[in-house]
Short mmCIF file of C-alpha atoms in Angstrom, two decimals:
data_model
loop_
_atom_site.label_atom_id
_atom_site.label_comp_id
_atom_site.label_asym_id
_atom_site.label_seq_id
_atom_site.Cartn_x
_atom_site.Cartn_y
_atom_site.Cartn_z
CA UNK A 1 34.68 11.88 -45.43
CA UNK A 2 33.85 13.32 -42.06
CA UNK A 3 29.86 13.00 -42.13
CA UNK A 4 28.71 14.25 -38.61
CA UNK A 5 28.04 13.76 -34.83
CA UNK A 6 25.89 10.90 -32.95
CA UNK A 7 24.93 11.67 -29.87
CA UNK A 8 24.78 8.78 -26.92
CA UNK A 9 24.52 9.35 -23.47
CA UNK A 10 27.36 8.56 -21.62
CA UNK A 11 27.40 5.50 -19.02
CA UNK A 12 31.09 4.72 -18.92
CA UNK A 13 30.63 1.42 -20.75
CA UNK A 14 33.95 -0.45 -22.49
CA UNK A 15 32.08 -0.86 -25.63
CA UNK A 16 32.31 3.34 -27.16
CA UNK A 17 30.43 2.42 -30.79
CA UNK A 18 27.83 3.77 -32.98
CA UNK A 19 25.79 0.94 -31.21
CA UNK A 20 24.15 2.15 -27.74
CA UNK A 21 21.65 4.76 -26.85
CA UNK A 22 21.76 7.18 -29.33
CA UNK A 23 20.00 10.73 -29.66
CA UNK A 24 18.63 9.56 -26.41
CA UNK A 25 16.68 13.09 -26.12
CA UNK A 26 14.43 12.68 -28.89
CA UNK A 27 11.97 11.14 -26.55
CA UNK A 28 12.36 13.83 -24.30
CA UNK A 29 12.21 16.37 -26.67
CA UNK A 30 9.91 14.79 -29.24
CA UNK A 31 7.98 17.87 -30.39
CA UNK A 32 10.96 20.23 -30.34
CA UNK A 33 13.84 17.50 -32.18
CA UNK A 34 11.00 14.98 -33.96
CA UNK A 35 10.80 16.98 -37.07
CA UNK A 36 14.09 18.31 -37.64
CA UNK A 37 15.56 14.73 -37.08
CA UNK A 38 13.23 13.24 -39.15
CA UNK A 39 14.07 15.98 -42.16
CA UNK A 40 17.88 16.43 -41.53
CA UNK A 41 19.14 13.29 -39.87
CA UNK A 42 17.45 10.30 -40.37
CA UNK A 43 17.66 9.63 -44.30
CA UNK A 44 19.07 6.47 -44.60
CA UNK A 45 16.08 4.18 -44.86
CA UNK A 46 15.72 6.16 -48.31
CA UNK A 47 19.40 6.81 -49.30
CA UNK A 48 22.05 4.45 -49.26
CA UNK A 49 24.85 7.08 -49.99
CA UNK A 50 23.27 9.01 -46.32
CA UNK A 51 24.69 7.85 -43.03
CA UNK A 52 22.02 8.87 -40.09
CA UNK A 53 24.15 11.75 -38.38
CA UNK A 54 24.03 15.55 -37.88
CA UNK A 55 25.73 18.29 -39.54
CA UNK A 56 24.11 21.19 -38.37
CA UNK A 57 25.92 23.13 -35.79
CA UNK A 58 22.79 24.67 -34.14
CA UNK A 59 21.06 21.66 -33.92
CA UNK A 60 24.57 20.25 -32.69
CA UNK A 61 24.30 22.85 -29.96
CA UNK A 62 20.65 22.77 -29.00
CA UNK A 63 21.13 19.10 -27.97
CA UNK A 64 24.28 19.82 -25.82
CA UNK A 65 22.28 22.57 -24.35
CA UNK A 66 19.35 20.37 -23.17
CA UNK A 67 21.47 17.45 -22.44
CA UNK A 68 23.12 19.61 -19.31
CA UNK A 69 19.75 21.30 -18.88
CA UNK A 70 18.25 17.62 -17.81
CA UNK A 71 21.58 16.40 -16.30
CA UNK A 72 22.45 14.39 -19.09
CA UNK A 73 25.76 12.94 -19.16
CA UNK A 74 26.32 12.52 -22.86
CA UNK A 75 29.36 12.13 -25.21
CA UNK A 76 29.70 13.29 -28.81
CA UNK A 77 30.61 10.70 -31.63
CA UNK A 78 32.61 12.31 -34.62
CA UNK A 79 31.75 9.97 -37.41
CA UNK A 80 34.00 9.37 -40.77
CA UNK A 81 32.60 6.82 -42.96
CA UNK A 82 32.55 6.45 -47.14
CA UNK A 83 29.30 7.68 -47.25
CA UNK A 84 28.71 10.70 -49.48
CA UNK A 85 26.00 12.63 -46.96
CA UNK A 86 25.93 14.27 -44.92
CA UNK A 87 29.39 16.56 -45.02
CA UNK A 88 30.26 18.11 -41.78
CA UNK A 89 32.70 20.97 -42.45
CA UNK A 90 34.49 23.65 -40.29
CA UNK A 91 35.24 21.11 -37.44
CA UNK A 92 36.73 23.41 -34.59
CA UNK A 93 36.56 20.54 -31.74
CA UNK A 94 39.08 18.51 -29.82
CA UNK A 95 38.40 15.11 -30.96
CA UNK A 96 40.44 11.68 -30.46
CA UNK A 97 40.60 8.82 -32.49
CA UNK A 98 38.39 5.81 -30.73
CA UNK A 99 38.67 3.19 -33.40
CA UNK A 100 36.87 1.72 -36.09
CA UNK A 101 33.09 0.20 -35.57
CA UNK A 102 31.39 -1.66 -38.63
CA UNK A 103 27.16 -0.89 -38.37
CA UNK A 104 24.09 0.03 -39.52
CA UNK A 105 24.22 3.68 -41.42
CA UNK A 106 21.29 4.64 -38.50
CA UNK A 107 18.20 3.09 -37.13
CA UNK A 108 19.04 0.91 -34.33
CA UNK A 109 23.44 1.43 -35.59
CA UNK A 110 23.43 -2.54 -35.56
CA UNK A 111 27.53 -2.94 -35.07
CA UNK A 112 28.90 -6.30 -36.31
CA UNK A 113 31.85 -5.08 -33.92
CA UNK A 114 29.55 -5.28 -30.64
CA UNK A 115 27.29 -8.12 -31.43
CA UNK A 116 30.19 -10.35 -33.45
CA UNK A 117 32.93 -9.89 -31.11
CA UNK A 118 32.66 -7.95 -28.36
CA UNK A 119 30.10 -10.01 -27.14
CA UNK A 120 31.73 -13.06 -27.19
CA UNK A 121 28.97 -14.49 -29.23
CA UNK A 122 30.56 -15.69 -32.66
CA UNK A 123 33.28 -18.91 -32.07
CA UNK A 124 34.97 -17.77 -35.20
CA UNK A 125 35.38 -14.61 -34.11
CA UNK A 126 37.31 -14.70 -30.96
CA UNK A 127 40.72 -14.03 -31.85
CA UNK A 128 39.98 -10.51 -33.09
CA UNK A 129 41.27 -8.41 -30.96
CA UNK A 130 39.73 -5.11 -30.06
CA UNK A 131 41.19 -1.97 -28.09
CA UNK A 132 40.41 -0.59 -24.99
CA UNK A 133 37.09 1.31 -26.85
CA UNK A 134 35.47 -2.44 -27.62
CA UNK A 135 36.52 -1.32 -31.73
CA UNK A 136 39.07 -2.58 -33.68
CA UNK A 137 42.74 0.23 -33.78
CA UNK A 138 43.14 -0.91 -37.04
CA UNK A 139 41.95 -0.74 -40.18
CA UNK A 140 43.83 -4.17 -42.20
CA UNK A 141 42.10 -6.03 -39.19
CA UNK A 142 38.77 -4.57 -39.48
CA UNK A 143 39.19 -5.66 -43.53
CA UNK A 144 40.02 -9.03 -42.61
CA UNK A 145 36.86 -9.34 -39.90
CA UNK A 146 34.81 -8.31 -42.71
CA UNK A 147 36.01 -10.66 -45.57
CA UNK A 148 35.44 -13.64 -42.62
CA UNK A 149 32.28 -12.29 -42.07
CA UNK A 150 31.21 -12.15 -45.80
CA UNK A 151 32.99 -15.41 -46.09
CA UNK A 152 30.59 -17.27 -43.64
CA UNK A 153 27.59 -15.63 -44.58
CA UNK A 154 28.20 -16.53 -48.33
CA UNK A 155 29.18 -20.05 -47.50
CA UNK A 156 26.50 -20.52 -44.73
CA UNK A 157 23.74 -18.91 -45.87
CA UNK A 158 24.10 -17.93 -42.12
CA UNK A 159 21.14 -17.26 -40.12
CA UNK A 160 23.34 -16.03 -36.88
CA UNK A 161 25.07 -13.02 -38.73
CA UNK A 162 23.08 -9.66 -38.83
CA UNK A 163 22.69 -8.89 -42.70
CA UNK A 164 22.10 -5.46 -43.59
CA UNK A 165 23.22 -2.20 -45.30
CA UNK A 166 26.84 -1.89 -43.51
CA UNK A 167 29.79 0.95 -43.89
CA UNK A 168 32.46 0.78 -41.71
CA UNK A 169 32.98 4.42 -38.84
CA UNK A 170 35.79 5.78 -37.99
CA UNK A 171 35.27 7.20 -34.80
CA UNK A 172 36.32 9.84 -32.77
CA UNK A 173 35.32 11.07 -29.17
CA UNK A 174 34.90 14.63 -29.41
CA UNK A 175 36.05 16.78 -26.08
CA UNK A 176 34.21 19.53 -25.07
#
């Protein structure tokens, strides 16, 4: 199901995941985005089925509209994951398919992807091989980095591998 948008500013890194500096205007912005984010966005602390993205178009717009206010160079994450909220319908943008990233459903977007593989940091891990976004083109290889994954941590009791409420993205790079 198509859920909804992250927003990350943009600083032309390999690595385009869920995993970087997202809703970076929040800060900023704090008394004008604290509450609606709070109330709209950030639910999945509290819900499971909730993945921690936005749906609302006029939200969607006032954050494009202060990101070139302050000189912002930002890109817009389209987010498909199995997660049952939010629903983002009506989609009217140019988008193109990034890849798939395996994370967090929000807070810090933790991605097994970026700190597994990418990174270089996992031995076992090194012969996955990821496309020119830092995220696995696939899907069947995504499945089997997961099932080696859940493998080692069930086997290890593994203190290196991030444990935590996962769903797997698939992402797209929306084009204004």
């Amino acid at each position: 199901m198509i859920n909804g948008i992250i927003f990350q500013r943009d600083d032309n890194r390999e690595y385009k995941g869920v995993e970087w500096d997202n809703w970076y205007l929040n800060n900023i912005f704090s008394e004008l985005l604290e509450d609606f984010f709070g109330e709209n966005i950030e639910k999945s602390w509290y819900d499971s089925n909730y993945v921690d993205v936005c749906n609302d178009y006029s939200f969607i717009e006032k954050y494009i509209e202060l990101s070139k206010r302050e000189n912002i160079k930002f890109r817009m994450l389209l987010c498909e994951t199995d997660r049952l909220k939010p629903r983002l319908t009506n989609i009217n943008w140019k988008t193109k398919f990034i890849g798939y990233d395996y994370a967090y459903l929000g807070g810090s977007y933790y991605s097994a992807v970026y700190n597994d593989i990418y990174s270089k940091r996992i031995q076992q891990f090194l012969y996955f091989k990821l496309n020119c976004n830092g995220l696995f083109e696939h899907i069947e290889n995504l499945n089997e980095f997961i099932r080696l994954r859940e493998d080692m941590i069930s086997q290890d009791n593994n203190m290196i591998l991030e444990q935590g409420d996962f769903t797997i993205y698939k992402l797209y790079e929306i084009n204004l």
